[in-house]
PDB file of C-alpha atoms in Angstrom:
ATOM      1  CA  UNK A   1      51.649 -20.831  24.555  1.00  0.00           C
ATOM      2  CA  UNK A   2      48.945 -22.245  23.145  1.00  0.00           C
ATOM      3  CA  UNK A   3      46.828 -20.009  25.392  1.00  0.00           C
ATOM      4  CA  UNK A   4      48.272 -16.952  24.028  1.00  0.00           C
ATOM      5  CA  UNK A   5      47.727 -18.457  20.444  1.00  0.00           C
ATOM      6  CA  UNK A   6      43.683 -19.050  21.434  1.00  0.00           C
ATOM      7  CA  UNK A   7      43.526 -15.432  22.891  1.00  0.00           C
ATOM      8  CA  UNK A   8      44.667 -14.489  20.184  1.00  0.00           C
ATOM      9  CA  UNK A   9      42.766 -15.981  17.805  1.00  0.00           C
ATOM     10  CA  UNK A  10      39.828 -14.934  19.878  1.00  0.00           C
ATOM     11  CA  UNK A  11      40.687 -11.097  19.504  1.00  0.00           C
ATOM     12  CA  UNK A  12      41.487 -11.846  15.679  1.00  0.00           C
ATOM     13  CA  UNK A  13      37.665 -12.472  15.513  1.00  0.00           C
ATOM     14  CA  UNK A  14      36.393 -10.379  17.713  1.00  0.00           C
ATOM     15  CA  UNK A  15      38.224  -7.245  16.034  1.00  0.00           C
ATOM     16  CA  UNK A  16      37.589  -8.344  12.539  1.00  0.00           C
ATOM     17  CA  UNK A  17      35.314 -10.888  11.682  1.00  0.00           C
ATOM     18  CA  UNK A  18      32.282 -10.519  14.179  1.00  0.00           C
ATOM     19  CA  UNK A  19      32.373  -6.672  12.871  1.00  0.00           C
ATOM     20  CA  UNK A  20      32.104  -7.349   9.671  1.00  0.00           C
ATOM     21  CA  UNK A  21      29.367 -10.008   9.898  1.00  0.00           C
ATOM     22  CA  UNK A  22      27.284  -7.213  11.816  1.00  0.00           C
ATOM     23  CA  UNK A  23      27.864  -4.711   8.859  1.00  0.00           C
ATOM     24  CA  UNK A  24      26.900  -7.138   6.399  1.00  0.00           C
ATOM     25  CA  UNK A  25      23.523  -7.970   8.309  1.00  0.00           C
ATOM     26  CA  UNK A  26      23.123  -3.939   8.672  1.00  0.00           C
ATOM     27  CA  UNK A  27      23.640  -2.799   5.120  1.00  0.00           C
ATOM     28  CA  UNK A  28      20.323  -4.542   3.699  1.00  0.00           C
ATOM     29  CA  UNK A  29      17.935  -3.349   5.989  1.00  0.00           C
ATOM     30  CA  UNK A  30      19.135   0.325   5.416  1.00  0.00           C
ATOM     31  CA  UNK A  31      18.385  -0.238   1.586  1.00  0.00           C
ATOM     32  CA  UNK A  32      15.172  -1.394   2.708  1.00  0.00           C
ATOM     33  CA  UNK A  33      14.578   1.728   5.244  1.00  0.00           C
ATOM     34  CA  UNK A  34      15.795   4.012   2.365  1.00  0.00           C
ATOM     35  CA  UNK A  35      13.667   2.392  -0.250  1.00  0.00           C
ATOM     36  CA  UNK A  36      10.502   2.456   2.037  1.00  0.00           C
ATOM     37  CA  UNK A  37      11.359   6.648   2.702  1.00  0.00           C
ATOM     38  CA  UNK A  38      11.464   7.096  -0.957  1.00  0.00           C
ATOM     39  CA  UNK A  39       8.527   5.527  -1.195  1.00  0.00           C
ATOM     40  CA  UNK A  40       6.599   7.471   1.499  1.00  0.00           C
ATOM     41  CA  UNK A  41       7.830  10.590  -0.208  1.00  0.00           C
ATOM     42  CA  UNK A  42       6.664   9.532  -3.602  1.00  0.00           C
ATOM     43  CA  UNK A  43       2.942   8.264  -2.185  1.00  0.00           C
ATOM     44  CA  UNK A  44       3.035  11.537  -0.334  1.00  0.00           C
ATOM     45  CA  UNK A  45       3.308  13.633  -3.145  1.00  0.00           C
ATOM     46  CA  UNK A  46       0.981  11.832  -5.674  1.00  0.00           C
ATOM     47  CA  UNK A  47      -1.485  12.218  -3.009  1.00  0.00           C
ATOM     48  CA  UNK A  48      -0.837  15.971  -2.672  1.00  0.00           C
ATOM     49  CA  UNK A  49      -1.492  16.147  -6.525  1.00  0.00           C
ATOM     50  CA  UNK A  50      -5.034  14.274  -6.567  1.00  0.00           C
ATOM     51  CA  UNK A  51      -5.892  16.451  -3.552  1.00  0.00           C
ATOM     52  CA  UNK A  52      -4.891  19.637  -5.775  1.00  0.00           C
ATOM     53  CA  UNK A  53      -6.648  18.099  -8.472  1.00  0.00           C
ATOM     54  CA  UNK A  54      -9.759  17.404  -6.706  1.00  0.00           C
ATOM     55  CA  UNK A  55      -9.967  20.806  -5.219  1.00  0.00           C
ATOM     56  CA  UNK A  56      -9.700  21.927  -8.538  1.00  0.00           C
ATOM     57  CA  UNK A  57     -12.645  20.419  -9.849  1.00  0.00           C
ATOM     58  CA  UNK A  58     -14.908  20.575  -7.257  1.00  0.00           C
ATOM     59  CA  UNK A  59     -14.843  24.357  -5.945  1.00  0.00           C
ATOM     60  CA  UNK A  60     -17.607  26.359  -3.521  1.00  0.00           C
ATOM     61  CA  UNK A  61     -19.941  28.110  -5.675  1.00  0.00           C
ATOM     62  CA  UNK A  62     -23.480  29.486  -6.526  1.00  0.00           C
ATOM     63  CA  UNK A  63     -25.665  30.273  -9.396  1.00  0.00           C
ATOM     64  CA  UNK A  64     -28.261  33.062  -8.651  1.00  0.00           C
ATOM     65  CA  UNK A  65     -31.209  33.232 -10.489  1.00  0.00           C
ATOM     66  CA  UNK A  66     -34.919  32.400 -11.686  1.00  0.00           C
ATOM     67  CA  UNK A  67     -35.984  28.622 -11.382  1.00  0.00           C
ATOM     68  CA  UNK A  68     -37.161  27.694 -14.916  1.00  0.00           C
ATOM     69  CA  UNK A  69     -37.489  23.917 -14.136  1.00  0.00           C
ATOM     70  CA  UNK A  70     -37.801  21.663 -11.443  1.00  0.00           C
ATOM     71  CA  UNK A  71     -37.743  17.832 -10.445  1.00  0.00           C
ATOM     72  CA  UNK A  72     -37.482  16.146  -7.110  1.00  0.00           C
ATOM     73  CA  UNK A  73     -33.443  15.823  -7.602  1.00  0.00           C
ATOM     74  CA  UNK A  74     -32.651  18.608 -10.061  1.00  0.00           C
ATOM     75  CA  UNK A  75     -33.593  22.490 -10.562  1.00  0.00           C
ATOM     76  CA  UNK A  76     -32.882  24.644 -13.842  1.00  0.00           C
ATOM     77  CA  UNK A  77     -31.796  27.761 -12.784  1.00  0.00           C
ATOM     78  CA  UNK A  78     -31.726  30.803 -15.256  1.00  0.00           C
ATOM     79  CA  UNK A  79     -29.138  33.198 -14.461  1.00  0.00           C
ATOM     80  CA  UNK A  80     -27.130  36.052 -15.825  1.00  0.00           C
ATOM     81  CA  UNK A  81     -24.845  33.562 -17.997  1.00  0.00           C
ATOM     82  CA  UNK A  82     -27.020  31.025 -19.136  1.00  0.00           C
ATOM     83  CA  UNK A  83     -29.404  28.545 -17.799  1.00  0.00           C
ATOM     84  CA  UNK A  84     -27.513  26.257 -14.964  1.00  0.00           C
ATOM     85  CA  UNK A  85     -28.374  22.807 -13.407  1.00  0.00           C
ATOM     86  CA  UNK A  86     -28.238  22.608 -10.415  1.00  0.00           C
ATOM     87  CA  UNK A  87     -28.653  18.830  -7.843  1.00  0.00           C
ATOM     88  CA  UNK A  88     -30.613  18.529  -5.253  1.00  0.00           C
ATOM     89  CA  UNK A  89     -29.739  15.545  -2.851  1.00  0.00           C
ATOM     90  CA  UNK A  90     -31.129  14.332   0.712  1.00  0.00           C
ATOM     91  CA  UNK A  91     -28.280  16.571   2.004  1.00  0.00           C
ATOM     92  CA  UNK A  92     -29.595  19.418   0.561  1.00  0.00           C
ATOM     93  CA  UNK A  93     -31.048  22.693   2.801  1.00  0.00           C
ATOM     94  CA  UNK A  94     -34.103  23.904   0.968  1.00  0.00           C
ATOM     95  CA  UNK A  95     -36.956  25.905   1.198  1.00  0.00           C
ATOM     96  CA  UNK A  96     -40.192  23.953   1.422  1.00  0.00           C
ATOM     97  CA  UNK A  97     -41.841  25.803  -1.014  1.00  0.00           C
ATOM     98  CA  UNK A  98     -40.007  25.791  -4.004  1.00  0.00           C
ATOM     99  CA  UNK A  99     -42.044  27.205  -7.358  1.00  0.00           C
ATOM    100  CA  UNK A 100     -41.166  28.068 -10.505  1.00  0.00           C
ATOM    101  CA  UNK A 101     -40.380  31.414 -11.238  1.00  0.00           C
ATOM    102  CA  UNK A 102     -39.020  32.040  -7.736  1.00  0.00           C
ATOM    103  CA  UNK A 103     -35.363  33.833  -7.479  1.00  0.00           C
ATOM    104  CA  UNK A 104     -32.933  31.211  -5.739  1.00  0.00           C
ATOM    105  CA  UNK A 105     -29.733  31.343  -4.485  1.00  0.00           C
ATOM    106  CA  UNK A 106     -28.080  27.987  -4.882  1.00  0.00           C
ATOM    107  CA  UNK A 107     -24.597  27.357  -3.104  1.00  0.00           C
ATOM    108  CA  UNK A 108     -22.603  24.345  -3.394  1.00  0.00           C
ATOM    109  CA  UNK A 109     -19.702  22.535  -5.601  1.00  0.00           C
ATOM    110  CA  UNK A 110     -19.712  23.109  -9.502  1.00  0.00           C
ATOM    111  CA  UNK A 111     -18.126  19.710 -11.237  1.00  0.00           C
ATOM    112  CA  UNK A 112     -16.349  19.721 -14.244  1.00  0.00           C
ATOM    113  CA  UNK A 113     -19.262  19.674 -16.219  1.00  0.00           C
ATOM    114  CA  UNK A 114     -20.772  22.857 -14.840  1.00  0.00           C
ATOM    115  CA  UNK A 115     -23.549  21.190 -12.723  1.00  0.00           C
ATOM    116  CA  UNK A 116     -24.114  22.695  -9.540  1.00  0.00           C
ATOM    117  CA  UNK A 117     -24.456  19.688  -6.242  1.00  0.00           C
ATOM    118  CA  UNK A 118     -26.284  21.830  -3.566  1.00  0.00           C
ATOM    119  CA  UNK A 119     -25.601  22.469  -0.432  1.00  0.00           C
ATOM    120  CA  UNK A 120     -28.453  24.670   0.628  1.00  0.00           C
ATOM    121  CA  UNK A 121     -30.932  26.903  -1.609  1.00  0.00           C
ATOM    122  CA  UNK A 122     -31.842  30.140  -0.177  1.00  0.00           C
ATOM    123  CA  UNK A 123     -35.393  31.870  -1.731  1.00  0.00           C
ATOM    124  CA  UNK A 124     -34.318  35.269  -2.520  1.00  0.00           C
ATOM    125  CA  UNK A 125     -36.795  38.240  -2.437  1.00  0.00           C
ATOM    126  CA  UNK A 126     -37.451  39.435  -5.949  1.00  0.00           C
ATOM    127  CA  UNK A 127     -37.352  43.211  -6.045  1.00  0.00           C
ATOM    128  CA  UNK A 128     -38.070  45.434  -9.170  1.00  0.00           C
ATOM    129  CA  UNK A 129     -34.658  46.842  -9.108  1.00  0.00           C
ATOM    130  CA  UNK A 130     -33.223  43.191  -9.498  1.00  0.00           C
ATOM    131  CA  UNK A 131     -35.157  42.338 -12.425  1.00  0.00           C
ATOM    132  CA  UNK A 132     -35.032  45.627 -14.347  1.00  0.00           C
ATOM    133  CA  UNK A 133     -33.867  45.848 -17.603  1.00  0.00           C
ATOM    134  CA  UNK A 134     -34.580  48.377 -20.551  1.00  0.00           C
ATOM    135  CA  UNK A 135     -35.590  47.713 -24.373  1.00  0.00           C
ATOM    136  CA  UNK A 136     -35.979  50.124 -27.008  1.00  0.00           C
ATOM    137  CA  UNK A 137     -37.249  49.211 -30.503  1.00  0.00           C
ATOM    138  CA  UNK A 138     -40.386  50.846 -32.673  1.00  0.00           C
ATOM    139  CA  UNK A 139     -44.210  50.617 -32.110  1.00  0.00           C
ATOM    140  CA  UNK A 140     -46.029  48.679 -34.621  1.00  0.00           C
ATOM    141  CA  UNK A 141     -49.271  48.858 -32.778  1.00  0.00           C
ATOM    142  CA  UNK A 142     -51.045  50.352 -29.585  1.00  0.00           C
ATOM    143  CA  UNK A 143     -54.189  48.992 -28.264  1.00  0.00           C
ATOM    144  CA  UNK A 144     -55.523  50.356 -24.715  1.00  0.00           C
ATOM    145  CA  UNK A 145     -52.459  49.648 -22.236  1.00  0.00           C
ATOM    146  CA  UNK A 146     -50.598  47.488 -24.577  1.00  0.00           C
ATOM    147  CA  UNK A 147     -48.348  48.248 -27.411  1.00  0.00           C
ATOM    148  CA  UNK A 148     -46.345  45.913 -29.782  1.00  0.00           C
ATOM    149  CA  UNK A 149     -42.468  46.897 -30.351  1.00  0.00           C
ATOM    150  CA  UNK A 150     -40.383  45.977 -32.865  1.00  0.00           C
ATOM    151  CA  UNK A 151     -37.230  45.445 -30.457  1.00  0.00           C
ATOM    152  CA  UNK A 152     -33.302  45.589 -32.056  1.00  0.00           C
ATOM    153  CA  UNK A 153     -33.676  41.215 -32.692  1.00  0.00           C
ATOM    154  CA  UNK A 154     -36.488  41.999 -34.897  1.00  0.00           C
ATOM    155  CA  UNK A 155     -38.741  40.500 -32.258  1.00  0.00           C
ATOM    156  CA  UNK A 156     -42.101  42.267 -30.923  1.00  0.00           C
ATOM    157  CA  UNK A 157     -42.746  42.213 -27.729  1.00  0.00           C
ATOM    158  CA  UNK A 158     -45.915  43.288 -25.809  1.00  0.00           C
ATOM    159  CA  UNK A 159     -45.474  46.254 -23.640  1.00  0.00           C
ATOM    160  CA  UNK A 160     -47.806  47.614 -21.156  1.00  0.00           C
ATOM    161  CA  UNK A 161     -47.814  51.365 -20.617  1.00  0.00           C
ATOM    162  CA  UNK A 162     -48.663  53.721 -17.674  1.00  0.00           C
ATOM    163  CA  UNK A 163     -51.693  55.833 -18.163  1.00  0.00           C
ATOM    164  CA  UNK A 164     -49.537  58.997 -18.754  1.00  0.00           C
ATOM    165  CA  UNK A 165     -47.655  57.852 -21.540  1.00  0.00           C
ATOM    166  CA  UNK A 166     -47.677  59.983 -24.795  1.00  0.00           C
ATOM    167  CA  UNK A 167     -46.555  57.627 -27.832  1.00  0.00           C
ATOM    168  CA  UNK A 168     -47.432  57.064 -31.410  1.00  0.00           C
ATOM    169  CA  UNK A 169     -47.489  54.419 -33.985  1.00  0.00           C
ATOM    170  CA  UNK A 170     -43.947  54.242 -35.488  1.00  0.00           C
ATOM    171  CA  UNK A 171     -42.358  56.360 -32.880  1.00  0.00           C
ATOM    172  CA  UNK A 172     -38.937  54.787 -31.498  1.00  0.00           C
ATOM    173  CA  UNK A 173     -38.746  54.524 -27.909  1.00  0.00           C
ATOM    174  CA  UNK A 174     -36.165  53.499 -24.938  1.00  0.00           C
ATOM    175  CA  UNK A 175     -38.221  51.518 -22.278  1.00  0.00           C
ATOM    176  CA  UNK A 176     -37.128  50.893 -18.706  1.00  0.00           C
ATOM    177  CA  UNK A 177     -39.156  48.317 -16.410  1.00  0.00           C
ATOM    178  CA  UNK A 178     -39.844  44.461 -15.822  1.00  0.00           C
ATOM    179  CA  UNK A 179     -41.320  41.266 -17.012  1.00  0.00           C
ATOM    180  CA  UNK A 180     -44.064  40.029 -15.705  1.00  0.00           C
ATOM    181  CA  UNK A 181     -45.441  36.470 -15.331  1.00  0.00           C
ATOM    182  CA  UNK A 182     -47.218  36.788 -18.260  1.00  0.00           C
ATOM    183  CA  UNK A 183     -44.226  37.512 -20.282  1.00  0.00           C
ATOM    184  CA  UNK A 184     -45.355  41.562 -20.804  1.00  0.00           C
ATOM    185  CA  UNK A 185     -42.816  44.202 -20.686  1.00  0.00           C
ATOM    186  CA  UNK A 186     -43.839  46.410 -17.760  1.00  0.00           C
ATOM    187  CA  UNK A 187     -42.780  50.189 -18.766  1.00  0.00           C
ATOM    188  CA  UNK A 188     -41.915  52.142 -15.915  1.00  0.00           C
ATOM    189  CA  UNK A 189     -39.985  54.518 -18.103  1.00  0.00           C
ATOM    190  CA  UNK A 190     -40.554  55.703 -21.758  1.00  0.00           C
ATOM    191  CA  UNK A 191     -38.110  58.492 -23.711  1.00  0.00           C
ATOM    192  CA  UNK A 192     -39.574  58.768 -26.986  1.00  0.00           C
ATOM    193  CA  UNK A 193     -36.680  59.336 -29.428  1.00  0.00           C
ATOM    194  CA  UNK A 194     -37.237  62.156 -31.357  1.00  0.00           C
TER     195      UNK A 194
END
């Protein structure tokens, strides 16, 4: 009898107690493996945000133009829009001859701030039909080639004029052409408004 009682017993805890020991050892580590998922998911997704972020504020770019100014780790660029800085590092694929004046190309990541880090600088050929603008104002004085015009900004502006060209003091003109590097309006068109 008192075997019976002892097996018994024996399946008593083996059926009940030993069961419930193991679920009571089980149930913390699943809070922890929980826990530790939501906190994978939640580092995961703040890192997804600074990676947004970050390719937000630094994005591929360029800034074509006319270099204005130049240091060993910085150039000025003058484009369209404005005058743009752009950085030159040791990474940085450049022409070795790099003047002022010349029309650049400079591709890379724009910052917050506007300034351009480069990646490479490529010398662009500068053709007439890149650079040409028009200006039309009045002539307040003619000399040989060069005339003086009173543009729309109340400014005057030297002109230089083909040898064919049939104006008068005081006449307004429309003028097609470039600058030069001496700052002189190159005509290659004049319509004298009559």
């Amino acid at each position: 009898m008192i075997k019976l009682i002892n097996i018994i017993i024996i399946i008593i805890i083996i059926n009940f107690i030993i069961p419930y020991a193991l679920a009571v050892d089980a149930s913390p580590s699943s809070e922890i493996k929980s826990k530790l998922e939501e906190l994978k998911k939640g580092i995961a997704s703040k890192a997804a945000k600074l990676k947004r972020e970050v390719a937000q504020k630094l994005t591929n770019k360029s800034y074509v133009g006319t270099v204005e100014n130049k240091t060993n780790n910085s150039l000025t660029v003058i484009t369209k829009n404005g005058a743009k800085i752009v950085t030159i590092n040791q990474d940085t694929v450049s022409p070795k001859t790099l003047n002022l004046k010349n029309y650049v190309a400079a591709l890379g990541d724009i910052d917050d701030t506007g300034v351009l880090t480069a990646k490479k600088i490529i010398l662009l050929p500068t053709t007439n039909s890149q650079l040409k603008t028009y200006l039309w104002g009045q002539i307040i004085s003619i000399s040989d080639k060069l005339i003086t015009l009173k543009d729309k900004d109340v400014k005057n502006v030297a002109v230089s004029l083909n040898s064919q060209s049939q104006v008068k003091l005081n006449d307004f003109v429309i003028l097609t052409g470039t600058k030069n590097g001496n700052d002189i309006f190159e005509a290659g068109f004049i319509f004298v408004i009559p």
